mmCIF file of C-alpha atoms in Angstrom:
data_model
loop_
_atom_site.group_PDB
_atom_site.id
_atom_site.type_symbol
_atom_site.label_atom_id
_atom_site.label_comp_id
_atom_site.label_asym_id
_atom_site.label_seq_id
_atom_site.Cartn_x
_atom_site.Cartn_y
_atom_site.Cartn_z
ATOM 1 C CA UNK A 799 114.951 105.655 86.547
ATOM 2 C CA UNK A 800 112.433 103.525 88.479
ATOM 3 C CA UNK A 801 110.586 100.506 87.074
ATOM 4 C CA UNK A 802 108.198 98.092 88.636
ATOM 5 C CA UNK A 803 105.632 95.483 87.363
ATOM 6 C CA UNK A 804 102.564 94.628 89.512
ATOM 7 C CA UNK A 805 100.810 91.349 88.715
ATOM 8 C CA UNK A 806 97.209 92.049 87.148
ATOM 9 C CA UNK A 807 95.518 90.155 90.107
ATOM 10 C CA UNK A 808 97.290 92.341 92.567
ATOM 11 C CA UNK A 809 96.567 95.656 91.136
ATOM 12 C CA UNK A 810 94.227 97.778 93.042
ATOM 13 C CA UNK A 811 93.387 101.516 93.482
ATOM 14 C CA UNK A 812 94.899 101.606 96.970
ATOM 15 C CA UNK A 813 98.144 99.820 95.760
ATOM 16 C CA UNK A 814 98.226 102.392 92.869
ATOM 17 C CA UNK A 815 97.846 105.266 95.105
ATOM 18 C CA UNK A 816 100.550 104.255 97.319
ATOM 19 C CA UNK A 817 102.981 103.309 94.721
ATOM 20 C CA UNK A 818 102.474 106.812 92.860
ATOM 21 C CA UNK A 819 102.643 108.724 96.146
ATOM 22 C CA UNK A 820 105.867 106.854 97.101
ATOM 23 C CA UNK A 821 107.379 107.653 93.682
ATOM 24 C CA UNK A 822 106.420 111.487 93.995
ATOM 25 C CA UNK A 823 107.669 111.688 97.683
ATOM 26 C CA UNK A 824 111.066 109.805 96.467
ATOM 27 C CA UNK A 825 111.472 112.232 93.482
ATOM 28 C CA UNK A 826 110.672 115.411 95.837
ATOM 29 C CA UNK A 827 113.117 113.991 98.455
ATOM 30 C CA UNK A 828 115.964 113.651 96.068
ATOM 31 C CA UNK A 829 115.888 115.170 92.437
ATOM 32 C CA UNK A 830 114.765 118.767 92.949
ATOM 33 C CA UNK A 831 114.910 119.235 89.149
ATOM 34 C CA UNK A 832 112.361 116.654 88.026
ATOM 35 C CA UNK A 833 109.439 118.388 86.414
ATOM 36 C CA UNK A 834 107.901 115.914 84.490
ATOM 37 C CA UNK A 835 107.050 112.336 84.839
ATOM 38 C CA UNK A 836 106.741 109.931 81.838
ATOM 39 C CA UNK A 837 106.063 106.273 81.197
ATOM 40 C CA UNK A 838 105.289 104.091 78.384
ATOM 41 C CA UNK A 839 102.493 101.350 78.139
ATOM 42 C CA UNK A 840 101.691 99.044 75.312
ATOM 43 C CA UNK A 841 99.438 100.976 72.873
ATOM 44 C CA UNK A 842 95.629 100.435 73.105
ATOM 45 C CA UNK A 843 92.793 101.835 71.212
ATOM 46 C CA UNK A 844 91.425 104.915 72.898
ATOM 47 C CA UNK A 845 88.308 103.120 73.934
ATOM 48 C CA UNK A 846 90.345 100.380 75.546
ATOM 49 C CA UNK A 847 93.088 102.676 77.259
ATOM 50 C CA UNK A 848 90.980 102.468 80.437
ATOM 51 C CA UNK A 849 89.666 105.149 82.670
ATOM 52 C CA UNK A 850 93.077 105.620 84.503
ATOM 53 C CA UNK A 851 95.223 106.246 81.440
ATOM 54 C CA UNK A 852 92.453 108.646 79.918
ATOM 55 C CA UNK A 853 92.342 110.528 83.087
ATOM 56 C CA UNK A 854 95.934 110.889 83.212
ATOM 57 C CA UNK A 855 96.135 112.070 79.779
ATOM 58 C CA UNK A 856 93.604 114.685 80.783
ATOM 59 C CA UNK A 857 95.496 116.208 83.608
ATOM 60 C CA UNK A 858 96.634 119.825 82.952
ATOM 61 C CA UNK A 859 99.856 119.837 80.853
ATOM 62 C CA UNK A 860 99.840 116.085 80.104
ATOM 63 C CA UNK A 861 100.456 114.487 76.745
ATOM 64 C CA UNK A 862 99.790 111.201 74.980
ATOM 65 C CA UNK A 863 102.008 110.019 72.279
ATOM 66 C CA UNK A 864 101.707 107.040 70.192
ATOM 67 C CA UNK A 865 104.881 105.349 68.886
ATOM 68 C CA UNK A 866 104.076 102.105 67.170
ATOM 69 C CA UNK A 867 103.386 99.341 69.706
ATOM 70 C CA UNK A 868 103.905 101.908 72.685
ATOM 71 C CA UNK A 869 102.346 105.114 73.858
ATOM 72 C CA UNK A 870 104.034 107.540 75.677
ATOM 73 C CA UNK A 871 102.409 109.448 78.573
ATOM 74 C CA UNK A 872 104.127 112.656 79.900
ATOM 75 C CA UNK A 873 102.777 114.985 82.728
ATOM 76 C CA UNK A 874 104.063 117.608 85.186
ATOM 77 C CA UNK A 875 105.083 116.158 88.500
ATOM 78 C CA UNK A 876 103.117 119.014 90.398
ATOM 79 C CA UNK A 877 100.015 117.725 88.533
ATOM 80 C CA UNK A 878 100.654 114.197 89.366
ATOM 81 C CA UNK A 879 100.974 114.884 92.796
ATOM 82 C CA UNK A 880 97.850 117.117 93.068
ATOM 83 C CA UNK A 881 95.838 114.486 91.349
ATOM 84 C CA UNK A 882 97.325 111.632 93.792
ATOM 85 C CA UNK A 883 96.697 113.637 96.945
ATOM 86 C CA UNK A 884 93.068 114.300 95.860
ATOM 87 C CA UNK A 885 92.356 110.808 94.960
ATOM 88 C CA UNK A 886 93.671 109.717 98.294
ATOM 89 C CA UNK A 887 91.555 112.349 100.159
ATOM 90 C CA UNK A 888 88.517 111.062 98.255
ATOM 91 C CA UNK A 889 89.511 107.449 99.222
ATOM 92 C CA UNK A 890 89.871 108.215 102.775
ATOM 93 C CA UNK A 891 86.331 110.053 102.903
ATOM 94 C CA UNK A 892 84.669 107.182 101.522
ATOM 95 C CA UNK A 893 86.155 104.845 104.133
ATOM 96 C CA UNK A 894 84.699 107.381 106.855
ATOM 97 C CA UNK A 895 81.320 106.933 105.394
ATOM 98 C CA UNK A 896 81.259 103.097 105.596
#
């Protein structure tokens, strides 16, 4: 299990992509049997959950389960990896345009 906390003022899309990509790469290099990623976050009303969490919950095979003060997100590792690569590619394309 891997856990980390990033101070709110330091949270950026590039940092998220780098951390998520590193997590997927680390899993792929080690535990071949991992098929799903799951994580808990404090429960927020749907409208307050933020674009990122809503997008993660909408990925194919993903689920969102509320359990009191926490919400469990679970998604297939393959879908997370596909989404991360797509986002990284889009961000790289935007940088080329600038």
